[in-house]
Tab-separated table of C-alpha atoms and ligand atoms in Angstrom:
chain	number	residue	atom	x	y	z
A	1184	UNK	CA	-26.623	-12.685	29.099
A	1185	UNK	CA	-26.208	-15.918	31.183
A	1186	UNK	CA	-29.771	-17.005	30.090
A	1187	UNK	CA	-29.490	-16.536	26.383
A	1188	UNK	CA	-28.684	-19.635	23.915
A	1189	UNK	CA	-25.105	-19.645	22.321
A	1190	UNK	CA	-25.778	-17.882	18.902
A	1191	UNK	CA	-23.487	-18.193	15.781
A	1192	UNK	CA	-21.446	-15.279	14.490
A	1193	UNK	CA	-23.020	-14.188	11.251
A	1194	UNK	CA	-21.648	-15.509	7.851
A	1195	UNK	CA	-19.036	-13.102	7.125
A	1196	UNK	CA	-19.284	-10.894	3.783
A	1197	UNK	CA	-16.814	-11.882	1.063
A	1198	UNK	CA	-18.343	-10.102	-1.560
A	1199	UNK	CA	-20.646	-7.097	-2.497
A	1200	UNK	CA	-23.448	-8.572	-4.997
A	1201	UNK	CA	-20.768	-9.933	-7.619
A	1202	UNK	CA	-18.105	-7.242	-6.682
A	1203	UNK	CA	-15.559	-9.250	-4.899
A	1204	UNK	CA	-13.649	-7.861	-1.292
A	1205	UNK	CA	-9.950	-7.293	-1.505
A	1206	UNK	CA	-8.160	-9.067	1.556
A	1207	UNK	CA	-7.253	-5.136	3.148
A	1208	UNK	CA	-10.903	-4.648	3.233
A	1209	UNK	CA	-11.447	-7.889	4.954
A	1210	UNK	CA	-8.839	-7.493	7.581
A	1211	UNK	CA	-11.219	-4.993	8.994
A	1212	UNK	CA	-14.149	-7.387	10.249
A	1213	UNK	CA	-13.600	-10.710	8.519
A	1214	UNK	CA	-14.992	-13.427	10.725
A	1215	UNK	CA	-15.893	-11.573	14.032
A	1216	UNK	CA	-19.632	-10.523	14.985
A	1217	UNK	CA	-19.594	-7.460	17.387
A	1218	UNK	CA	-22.833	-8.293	18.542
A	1219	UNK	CA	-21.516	-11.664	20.154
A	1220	UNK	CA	-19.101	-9.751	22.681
A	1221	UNK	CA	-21.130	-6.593	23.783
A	1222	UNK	CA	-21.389	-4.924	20.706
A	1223	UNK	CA	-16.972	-4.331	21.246
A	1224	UNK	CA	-15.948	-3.307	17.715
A	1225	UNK	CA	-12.761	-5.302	18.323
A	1226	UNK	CA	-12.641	-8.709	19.355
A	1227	UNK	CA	-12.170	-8.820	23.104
A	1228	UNK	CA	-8.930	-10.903	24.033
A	1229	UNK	CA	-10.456	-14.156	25.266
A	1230	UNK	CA	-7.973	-15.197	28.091
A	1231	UNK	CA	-9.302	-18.641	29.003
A	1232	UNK	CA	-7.710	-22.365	29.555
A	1233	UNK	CA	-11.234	-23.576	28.296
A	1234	UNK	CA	-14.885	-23.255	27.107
A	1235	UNK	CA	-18.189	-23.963	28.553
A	1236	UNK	CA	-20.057	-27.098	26.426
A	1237	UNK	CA	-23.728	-25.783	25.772
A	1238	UNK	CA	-24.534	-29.456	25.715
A	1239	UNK	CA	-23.312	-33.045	26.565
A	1240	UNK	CA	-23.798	-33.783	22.843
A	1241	UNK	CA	-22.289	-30.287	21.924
A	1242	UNK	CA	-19.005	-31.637	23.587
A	1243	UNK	CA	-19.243	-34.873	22.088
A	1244	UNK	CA	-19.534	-33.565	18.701
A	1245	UNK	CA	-16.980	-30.884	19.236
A	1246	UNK	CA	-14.541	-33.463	20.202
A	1247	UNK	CA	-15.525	-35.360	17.198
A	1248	UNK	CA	-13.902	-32.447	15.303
A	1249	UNK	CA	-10.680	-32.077	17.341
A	1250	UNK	CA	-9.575	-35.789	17.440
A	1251	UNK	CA	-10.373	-36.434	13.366
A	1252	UNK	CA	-13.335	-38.439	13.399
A	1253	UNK	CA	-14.771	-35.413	11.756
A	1254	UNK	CA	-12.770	-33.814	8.803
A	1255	UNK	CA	-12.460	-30.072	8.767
A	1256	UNK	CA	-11.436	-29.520	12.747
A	1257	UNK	CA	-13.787	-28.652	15.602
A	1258	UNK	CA	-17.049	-26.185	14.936
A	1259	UNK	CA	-16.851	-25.474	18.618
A	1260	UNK	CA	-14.360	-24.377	21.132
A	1261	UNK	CA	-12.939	-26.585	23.538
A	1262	UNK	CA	-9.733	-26.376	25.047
A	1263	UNK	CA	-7.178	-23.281	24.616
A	1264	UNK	CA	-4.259	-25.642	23.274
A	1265	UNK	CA	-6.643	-26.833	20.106
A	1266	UNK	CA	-8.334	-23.529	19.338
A	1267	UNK	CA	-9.646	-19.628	20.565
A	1268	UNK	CA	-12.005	-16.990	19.244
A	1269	UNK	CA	-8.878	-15.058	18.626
A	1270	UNK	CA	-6.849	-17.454	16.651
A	1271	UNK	CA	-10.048	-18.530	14.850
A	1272	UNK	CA	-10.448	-14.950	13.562
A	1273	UNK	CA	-6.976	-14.377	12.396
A	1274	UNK	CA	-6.968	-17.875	10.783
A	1275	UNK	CA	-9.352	-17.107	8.894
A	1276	UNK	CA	-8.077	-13.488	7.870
A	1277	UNK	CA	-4.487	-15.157	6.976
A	1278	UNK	CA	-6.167	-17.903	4.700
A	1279	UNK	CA	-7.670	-14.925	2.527
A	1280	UNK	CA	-4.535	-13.264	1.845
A	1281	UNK	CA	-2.872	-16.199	-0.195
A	1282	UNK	CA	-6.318	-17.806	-1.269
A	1283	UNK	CA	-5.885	-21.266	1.011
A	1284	UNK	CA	-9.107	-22.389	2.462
A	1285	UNK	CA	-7.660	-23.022	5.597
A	1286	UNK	CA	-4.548	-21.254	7.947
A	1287	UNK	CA	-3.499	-22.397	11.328
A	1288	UNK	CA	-1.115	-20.094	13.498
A	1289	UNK	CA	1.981	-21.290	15.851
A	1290	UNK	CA	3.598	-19.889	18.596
A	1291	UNK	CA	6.605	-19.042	16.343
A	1292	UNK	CA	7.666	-19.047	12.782
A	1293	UNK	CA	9.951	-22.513	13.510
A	1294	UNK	CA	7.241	-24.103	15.744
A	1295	UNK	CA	5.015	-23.989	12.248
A	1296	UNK	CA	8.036	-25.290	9.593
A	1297	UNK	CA	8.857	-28.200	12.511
A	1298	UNK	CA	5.234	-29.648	13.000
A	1299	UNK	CA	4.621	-29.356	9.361
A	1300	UNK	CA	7.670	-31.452	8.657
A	1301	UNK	CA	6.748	-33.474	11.722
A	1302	UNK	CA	3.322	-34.281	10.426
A	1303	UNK	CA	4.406	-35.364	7.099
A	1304	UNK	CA	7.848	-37.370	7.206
A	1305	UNK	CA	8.532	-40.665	8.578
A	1306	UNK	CA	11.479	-42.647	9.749
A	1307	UNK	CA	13.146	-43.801	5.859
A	1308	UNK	CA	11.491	-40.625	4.267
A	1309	UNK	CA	13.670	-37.834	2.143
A	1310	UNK	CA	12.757	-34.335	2.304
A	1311	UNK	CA	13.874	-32.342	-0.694
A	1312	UNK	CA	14.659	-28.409	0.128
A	1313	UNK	CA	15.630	-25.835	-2.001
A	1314	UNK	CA	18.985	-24.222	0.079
A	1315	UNK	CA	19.324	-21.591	1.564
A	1316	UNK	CA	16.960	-22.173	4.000
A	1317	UNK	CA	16.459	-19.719	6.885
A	1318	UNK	CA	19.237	-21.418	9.438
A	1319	UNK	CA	17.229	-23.175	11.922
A	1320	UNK	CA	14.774	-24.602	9.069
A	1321	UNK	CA	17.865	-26.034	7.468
A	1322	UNK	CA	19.153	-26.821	10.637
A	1323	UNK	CA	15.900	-28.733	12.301
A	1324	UNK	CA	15.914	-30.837	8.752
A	1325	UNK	CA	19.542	-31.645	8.760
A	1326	UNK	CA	20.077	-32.234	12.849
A	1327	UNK	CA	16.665	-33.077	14.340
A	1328	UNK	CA	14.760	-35.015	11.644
A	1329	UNK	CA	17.909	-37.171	10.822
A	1330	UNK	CA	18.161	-38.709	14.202
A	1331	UNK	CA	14.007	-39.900	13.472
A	1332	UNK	CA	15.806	-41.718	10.438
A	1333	UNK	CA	14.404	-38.578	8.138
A	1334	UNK	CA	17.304	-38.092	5.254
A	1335	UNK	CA	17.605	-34.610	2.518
A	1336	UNK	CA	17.994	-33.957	-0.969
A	1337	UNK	CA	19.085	-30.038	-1.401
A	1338	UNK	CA	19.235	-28.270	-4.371
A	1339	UNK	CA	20.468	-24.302	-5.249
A	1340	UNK	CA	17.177	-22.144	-4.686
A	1341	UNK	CA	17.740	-21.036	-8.866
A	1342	UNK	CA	17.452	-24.735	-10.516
A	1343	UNK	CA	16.090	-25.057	-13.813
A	1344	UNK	CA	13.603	-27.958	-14.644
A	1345	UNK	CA	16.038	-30.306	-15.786
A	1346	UNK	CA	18.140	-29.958	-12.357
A	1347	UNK	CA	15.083	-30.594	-10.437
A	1348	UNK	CA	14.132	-33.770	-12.065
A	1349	UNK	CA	17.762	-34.890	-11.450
A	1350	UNK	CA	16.974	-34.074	-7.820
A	1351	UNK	CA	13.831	-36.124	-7.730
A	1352	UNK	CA	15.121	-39.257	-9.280
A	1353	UNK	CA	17.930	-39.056	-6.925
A	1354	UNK	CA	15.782	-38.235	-3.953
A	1355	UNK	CA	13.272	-40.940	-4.786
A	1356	UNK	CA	16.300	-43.174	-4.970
A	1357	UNK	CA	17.535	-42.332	-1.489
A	1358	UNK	CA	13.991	-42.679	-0.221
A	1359	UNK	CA	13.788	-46.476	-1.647
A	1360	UNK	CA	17.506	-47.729	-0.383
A	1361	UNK	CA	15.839	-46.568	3.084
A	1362	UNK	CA	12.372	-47.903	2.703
A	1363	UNK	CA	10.604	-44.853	2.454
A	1364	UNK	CA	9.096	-42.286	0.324
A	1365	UNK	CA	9.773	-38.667	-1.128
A	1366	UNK	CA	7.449	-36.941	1.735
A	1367	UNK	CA	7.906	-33.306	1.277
A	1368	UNK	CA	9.128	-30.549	-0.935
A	1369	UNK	CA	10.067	-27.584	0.901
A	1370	UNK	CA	11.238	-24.473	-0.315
A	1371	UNK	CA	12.722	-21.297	0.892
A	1372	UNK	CA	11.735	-18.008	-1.977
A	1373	UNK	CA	14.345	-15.877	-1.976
A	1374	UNK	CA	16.958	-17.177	-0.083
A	1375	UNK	CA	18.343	-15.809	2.870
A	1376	UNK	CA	20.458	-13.553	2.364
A	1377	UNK	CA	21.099	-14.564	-1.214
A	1378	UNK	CA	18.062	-13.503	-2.279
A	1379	UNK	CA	18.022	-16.027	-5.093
A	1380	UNK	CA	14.153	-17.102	-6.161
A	1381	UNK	CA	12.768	-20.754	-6.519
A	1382	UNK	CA	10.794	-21.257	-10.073
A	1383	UNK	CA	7.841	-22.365	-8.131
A	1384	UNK	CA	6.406	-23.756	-11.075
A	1385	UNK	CA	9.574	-25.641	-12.180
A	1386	UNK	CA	9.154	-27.874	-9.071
A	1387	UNK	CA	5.328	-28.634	-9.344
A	1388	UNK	CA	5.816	-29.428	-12.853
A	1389	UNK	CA	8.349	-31.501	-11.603
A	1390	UNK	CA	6.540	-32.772	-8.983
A	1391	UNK	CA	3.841	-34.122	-10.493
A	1392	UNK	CA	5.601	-35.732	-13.187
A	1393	UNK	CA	7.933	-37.795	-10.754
A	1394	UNK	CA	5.554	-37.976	-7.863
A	1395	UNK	CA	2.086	-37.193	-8.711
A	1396	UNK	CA	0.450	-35.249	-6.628
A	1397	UNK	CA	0.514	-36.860	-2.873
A	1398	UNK	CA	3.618	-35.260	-1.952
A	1399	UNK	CA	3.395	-31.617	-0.716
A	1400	UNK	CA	4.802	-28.673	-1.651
A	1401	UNK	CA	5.439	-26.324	1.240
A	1402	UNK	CA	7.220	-22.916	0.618
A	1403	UNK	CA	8.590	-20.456	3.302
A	1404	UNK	CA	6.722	-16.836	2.216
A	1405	UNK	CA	8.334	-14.845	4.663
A	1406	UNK	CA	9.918	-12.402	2.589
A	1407	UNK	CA	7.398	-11.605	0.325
A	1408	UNK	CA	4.388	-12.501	1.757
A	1409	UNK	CA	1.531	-12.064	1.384
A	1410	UNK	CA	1.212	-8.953	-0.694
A	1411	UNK	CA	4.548	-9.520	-3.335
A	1412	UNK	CA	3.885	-13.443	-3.600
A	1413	UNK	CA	1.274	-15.928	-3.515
A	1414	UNK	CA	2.735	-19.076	-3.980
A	1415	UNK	CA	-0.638	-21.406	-3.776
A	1416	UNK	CA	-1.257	-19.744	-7.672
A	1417	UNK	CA	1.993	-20.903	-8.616
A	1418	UNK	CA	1.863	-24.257	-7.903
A	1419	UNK	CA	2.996	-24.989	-4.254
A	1420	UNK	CA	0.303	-26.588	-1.549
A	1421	UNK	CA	1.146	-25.520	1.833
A	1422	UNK	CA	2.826	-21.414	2.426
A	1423	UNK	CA	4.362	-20.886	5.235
A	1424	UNK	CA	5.229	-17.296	7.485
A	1425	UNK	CA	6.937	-16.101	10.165
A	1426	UNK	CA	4.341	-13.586	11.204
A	1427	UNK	CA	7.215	-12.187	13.321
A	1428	UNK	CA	8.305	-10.506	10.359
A	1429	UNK	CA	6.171	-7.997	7.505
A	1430	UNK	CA	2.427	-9.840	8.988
A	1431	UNK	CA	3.533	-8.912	12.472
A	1432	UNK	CA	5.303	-5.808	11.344
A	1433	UNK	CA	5.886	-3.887	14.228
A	1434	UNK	CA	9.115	-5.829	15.529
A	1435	UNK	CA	6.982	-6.573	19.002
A	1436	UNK	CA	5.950	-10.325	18.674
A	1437	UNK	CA	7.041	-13.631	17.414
A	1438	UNK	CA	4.615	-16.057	15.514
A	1439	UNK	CA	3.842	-18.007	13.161
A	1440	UNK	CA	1.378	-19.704	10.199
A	1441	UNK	CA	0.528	-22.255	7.469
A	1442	UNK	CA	-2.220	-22.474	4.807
A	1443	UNK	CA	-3.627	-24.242	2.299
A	1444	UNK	CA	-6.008	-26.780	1.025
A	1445	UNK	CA	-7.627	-28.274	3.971
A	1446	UNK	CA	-6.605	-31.862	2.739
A	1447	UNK	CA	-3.019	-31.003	3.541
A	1448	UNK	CA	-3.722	-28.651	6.485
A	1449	UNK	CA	-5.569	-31.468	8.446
A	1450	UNK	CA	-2.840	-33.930	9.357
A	1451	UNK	CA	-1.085	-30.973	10.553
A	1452	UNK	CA	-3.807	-29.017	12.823
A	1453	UNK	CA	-4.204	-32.819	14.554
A	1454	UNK	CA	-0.136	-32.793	15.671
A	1455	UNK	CA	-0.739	-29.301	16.797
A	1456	UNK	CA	-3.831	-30.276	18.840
A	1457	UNK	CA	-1.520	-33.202	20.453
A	1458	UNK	CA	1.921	-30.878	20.776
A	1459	UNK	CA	0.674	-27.018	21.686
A	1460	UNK	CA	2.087	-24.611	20.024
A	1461	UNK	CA	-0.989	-22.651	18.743
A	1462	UNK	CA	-0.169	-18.476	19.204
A	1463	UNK	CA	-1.818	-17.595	22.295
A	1464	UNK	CA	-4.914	-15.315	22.289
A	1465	UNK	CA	-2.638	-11.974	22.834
A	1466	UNK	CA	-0.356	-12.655	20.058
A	1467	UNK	CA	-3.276	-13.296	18.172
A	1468	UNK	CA	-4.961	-10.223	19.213
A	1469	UNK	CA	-2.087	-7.986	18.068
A	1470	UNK	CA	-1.746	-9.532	14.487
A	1471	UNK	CA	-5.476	-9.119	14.053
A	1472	UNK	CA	-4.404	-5.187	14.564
A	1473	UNK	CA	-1.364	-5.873	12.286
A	1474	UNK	CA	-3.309	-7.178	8.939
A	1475	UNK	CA	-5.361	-4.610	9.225
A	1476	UNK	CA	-2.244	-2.225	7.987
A	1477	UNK	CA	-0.110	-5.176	6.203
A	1478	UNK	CA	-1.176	-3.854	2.714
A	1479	UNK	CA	-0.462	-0.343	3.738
A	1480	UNK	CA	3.060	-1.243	5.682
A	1481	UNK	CA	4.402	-3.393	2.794
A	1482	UNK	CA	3.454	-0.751	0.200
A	1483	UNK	CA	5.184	1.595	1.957
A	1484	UNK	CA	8.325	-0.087	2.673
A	1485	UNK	CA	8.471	-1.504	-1.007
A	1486	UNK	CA	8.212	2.049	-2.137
A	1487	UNK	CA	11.123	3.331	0.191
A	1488	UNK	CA	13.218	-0.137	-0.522
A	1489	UNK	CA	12.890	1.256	-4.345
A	1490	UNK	CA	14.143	4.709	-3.912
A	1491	UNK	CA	17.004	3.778	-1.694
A	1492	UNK	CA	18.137	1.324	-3.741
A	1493	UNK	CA	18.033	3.286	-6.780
A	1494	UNK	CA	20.427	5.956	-4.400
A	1495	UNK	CA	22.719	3.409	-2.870
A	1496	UNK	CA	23.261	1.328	-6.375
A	1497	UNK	CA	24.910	4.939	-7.797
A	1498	UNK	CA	27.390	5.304	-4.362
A	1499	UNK	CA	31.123	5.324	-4.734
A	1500	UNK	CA	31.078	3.163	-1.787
A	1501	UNK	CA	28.825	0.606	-2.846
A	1502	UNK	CA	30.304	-2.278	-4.306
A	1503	UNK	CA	27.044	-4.180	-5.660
A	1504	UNK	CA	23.222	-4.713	-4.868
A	1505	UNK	CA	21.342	-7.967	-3.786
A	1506	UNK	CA	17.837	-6.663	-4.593
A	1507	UNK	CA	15.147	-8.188	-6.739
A	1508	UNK	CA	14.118	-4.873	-8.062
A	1509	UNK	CA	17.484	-4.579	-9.784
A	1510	UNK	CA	17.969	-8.561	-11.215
A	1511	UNK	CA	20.782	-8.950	-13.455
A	1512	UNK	CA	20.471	-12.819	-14.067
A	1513	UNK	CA	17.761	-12.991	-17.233
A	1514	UNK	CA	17.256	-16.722	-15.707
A	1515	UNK	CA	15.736	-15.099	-12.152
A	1516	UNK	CA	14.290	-11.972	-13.552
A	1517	UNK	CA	11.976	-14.712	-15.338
A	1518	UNK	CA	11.242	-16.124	-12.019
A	1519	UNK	CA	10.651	-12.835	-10.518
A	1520	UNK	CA	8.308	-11.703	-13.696
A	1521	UNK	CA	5.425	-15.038	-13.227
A	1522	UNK	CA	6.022	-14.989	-9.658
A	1523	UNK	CA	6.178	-11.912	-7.911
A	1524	UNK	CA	4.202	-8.705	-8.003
A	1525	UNK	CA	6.760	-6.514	-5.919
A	1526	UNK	CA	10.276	-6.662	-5.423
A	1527	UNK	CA	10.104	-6.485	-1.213
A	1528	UNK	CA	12.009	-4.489	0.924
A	1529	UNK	CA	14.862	-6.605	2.043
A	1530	UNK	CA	18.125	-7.321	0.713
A	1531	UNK	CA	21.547	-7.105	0.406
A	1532	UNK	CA	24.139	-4.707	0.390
A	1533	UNK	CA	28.023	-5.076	-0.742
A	1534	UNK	CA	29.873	-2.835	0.738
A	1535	UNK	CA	33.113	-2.089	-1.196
A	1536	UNK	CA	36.168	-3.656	1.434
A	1537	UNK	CA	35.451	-6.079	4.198
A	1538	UNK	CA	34.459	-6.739	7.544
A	1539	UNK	CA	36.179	-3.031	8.904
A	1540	UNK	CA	34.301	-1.164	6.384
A	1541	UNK	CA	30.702	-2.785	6.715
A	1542	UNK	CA	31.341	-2.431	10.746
A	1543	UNK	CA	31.788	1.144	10.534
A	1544	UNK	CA	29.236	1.643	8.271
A	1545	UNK	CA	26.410	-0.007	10.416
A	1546	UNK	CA	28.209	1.497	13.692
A	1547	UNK	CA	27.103	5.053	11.683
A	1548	UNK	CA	23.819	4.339	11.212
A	1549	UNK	CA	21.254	7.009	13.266
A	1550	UNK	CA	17.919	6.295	12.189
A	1551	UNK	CA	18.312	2.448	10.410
A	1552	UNK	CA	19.257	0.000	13.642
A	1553	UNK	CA	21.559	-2.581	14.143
A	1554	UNK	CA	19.288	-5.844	14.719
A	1555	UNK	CA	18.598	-9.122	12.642
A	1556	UNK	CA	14.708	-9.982	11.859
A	1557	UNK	CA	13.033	-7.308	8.993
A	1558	UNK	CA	9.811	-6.671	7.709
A	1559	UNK	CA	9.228	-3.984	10.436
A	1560	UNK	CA	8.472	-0.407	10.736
A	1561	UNK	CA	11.495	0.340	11.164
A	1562	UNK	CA	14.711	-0.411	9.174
A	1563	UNK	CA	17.253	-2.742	10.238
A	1564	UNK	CA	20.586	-3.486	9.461
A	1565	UNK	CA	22.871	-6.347	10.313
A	1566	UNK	CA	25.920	-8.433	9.189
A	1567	UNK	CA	25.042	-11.821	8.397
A	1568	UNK	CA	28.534	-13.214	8.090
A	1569	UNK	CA	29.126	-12.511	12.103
A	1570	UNK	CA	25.870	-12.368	12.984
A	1571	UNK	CA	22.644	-14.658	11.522
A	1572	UNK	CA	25.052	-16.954	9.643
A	1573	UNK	CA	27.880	-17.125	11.638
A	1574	UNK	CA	27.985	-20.704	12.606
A	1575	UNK	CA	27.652	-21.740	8.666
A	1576	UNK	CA	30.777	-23.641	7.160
A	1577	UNK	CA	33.500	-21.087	5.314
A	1578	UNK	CA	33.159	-22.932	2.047
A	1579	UNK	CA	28.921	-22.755	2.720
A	1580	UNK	CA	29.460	-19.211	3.123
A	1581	UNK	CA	31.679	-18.920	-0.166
A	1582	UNK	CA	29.023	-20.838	-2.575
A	1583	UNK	CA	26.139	-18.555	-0.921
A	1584	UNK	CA	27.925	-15.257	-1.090
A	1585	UNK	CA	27.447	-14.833	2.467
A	1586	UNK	CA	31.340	-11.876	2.180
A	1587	UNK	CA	32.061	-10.237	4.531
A	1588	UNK	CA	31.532	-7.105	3.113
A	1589	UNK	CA	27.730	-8.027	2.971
A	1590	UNK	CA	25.278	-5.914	5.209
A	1591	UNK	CA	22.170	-7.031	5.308
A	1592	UNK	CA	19.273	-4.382	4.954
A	1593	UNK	CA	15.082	-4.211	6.017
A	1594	UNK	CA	13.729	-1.030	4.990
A	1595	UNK	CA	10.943	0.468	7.270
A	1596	UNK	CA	8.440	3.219	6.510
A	1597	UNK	CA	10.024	6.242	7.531
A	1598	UNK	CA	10.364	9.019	5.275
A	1599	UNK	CA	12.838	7.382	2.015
A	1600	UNK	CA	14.897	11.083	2.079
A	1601	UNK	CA	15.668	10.319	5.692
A	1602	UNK	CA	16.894	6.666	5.269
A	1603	UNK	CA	18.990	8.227	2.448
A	1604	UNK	CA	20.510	10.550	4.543
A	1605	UNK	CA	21.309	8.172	6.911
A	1606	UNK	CA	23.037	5.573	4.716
A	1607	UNK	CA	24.973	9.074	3.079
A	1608	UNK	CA	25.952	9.833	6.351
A	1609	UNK	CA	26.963	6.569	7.191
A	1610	UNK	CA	29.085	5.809	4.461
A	1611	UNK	CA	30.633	9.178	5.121
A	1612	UNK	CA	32.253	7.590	8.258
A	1613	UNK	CA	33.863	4.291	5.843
B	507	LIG	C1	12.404	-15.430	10.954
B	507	LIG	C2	12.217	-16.498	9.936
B	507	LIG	C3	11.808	-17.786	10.301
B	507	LIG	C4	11.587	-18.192	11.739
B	507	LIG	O1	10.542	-17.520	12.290
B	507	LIG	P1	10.372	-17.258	13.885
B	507	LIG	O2	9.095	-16.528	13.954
B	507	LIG	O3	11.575	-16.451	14.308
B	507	LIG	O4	10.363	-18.598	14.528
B	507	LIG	C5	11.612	-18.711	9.300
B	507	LIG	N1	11.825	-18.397	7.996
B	507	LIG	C6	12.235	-17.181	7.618
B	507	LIG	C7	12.464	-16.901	6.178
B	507	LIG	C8	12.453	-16.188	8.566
B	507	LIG	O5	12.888	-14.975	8.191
């Protein structure tokens, strides 16, 4: 082995003849070439700080890629901080799913929103966010990137066309008292725990009429992605994940990812290069094993999320429903009907009462358990008012509908029949 020539992984199929290759087919084999590691049908995890040059010239042109002076990144590894066989292969499995030619993956779902952000606003710029945002997103934008001199424009996640170009002129009015410019759009689709959806292609109409086109879109997918939403056909540039959640899927890592066009994914893959924060080559290893049952997971749990919701919506005990299967607003069912093609498997649950009631309820609970995160096997249940979104303002809490009689609900893939037992039994103890 020592004495044969580096060879190149063979082009990975796409497509059969004409016959094009859905993404769950891909996940299988996408991008990795047994035959380069020992005939192993799965990629071996490649535990190394860095990689052997098969030339002086090799290295120089590698290096070419990783510090910009050639577009498109590095063709060649080099150093475990830029890049590994591992993250390589799921990058280029996650850039299939939503249709981006290029992904990169983070140590965490937070390390990807804050070095996007990083990469694209300056001291004097305004970033304008759809709200809510997942805590710490809203909380990096409003605590971190002020004190770089980085100002925000929010607007409710629902806002027609005519609200969001009143948010634009006012944002690009902020951005010129400070000296700066409108440098991102970043939205959050549904809302946590609202579950209220962004018109996606509200704000790129928008956009481009106030803006043109040099300001990105970016849009936290991490409830519906990637099989209920792909928000690159709808308009924004950059999706973001916490693979932690449904991509991850088993509740046993923490990760991260963005994608899209490689003009915008660039800029952002240099900051990385400087700051770390790539997954390492285990995590990586373990979602490779995770896409290849995303499709079926998701399914599964969107399934279940239908049945029991269709069961708890009929219960004495239940006061109301925050799930987009069951939309009452005609306004967001329209936003649900171009954008999404399934209505997920989280949301929210009003118990009838208050805190006491939705405390005993989740204290009942046998098979669902009492966590935050979703998108797992397993169901979840939690109490964002006193847990997730406990430090948020009162009067926040009031406009978002964060009550305290709101429990918060993932559904797994276990049988549906036993989940519904569970929440009858549950409520039995209210
Ligand atoms: C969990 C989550 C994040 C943060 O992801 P981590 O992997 O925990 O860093 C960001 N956005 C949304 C919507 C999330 O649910």
């Amino acid at each position: 082995m020592a004495d044969t020539p580096p060879r190149k992984p063979k082009p990975s199929l796409t497509a059969l003849g004409d016959h094009p290759l859905a993404p769950e087919t891909l996940m299988m084999g996408h991008g990795y070439d047994p035959m380069l590691s020992e005939g192993s049908l799965k990629a071996p995890i490649f535990l190394t700080s860095t990689f052997a040059f098969p030339s002086a010239a090799e290295g120089k042109r590698f290096f070419e890629g990783i510090t910009g002076k050639r577009p498109g990144g590095t063709d060649g590894l080099v150093y475990s901080r830029f890049n590994g066989p591992n993250q390589q292969i799921l990058e280029g499995r996650l850039a299939l799913w939503d249709g981006a030619e290029e992904a990169l993956v983070f140590s965490s779902g937070m390390t990807a929103i804050c070095v996007l952000m990083m990469t694209y606003c300056s001291a004097g710029d305004v970033i304008v966010h759809s709200g809510p945002l997942y805590a710490a997103s809203e909380g990096f934008v409003a605590r971190t990137l002020s004190r770089f001199g980085v100002t925000y424009v929010d607007f409710p996640a629902g806002a027609t066309r005519e609200e969001l170009d009143a948010v634009l002129a006012k944002a690009q009015q902020q951005a010129a008292a400070q000296g700066g410019k409108v440098a991102m759009i970043y939205l959050e689709s549904p809302g946590n725990p609202t579950n209220a959806l962004v018109d996606v292609e509200a704000v790129r109409a928008a956009r481009d009429a106030a803006l043109g086109t040099d300001c990105p879109i970016a849009i936290d997918n991490t409830f519906l992605g990637p099989l209920w939403s792909r928000p690159l056909d709808h308009g924004a540039d950059v999706v973001v994940y916490s693979l932690t959640k449904y991509v991850g899927g088993h509740s046993d890592l923490v990760a991260g990812s963005i994608a899209g066009a490689r003009r915008w994914i660039d800029p952002v893959r240099m900051l990385r290069n400087t700051m770390g924060g790539i997954a390492d080559p285990h995590t990586a290893w373990m979602l490779l094993r995770s896409l290849e049952t995303v499709e079926l997971r998701m399914s599964r749990a969107g399934e279940n999320a239908a049945k029991v919701c269709a069961w708890l919506a009929r219960h004495p005990k239940v006061e109301g429903l925050g799930y987009l299967g069951m939309i009452d607003d005609p306004r967001q069912q329209d936003i649900f009907d171009r954008h999404c093609t399934g209505a997920g498997s989280t949301f929210s649950l009003f118990v009838k009462g208050g805190e006491a009631e939705s405390f005993r309820f989740l204290d009942a609970l046998k098979i669902a358990k009492l966590a935050v995160s979703l998108g797992g096997t397993e169901t979840l249940a939690s109490h964002p008012a006193s847990m997730t979104h406990l430090s948020v303002p009162d009067e926040r809490k009031a406009m978002l509908g964060i009550t305290d009689n709101l429990v918060r609900i993932s559904i797994g893939i276990e049988n549906a029949d036993d989940l519904i037992a569970d929440f009858e039994q549950a409520f039995a103890a209210v």
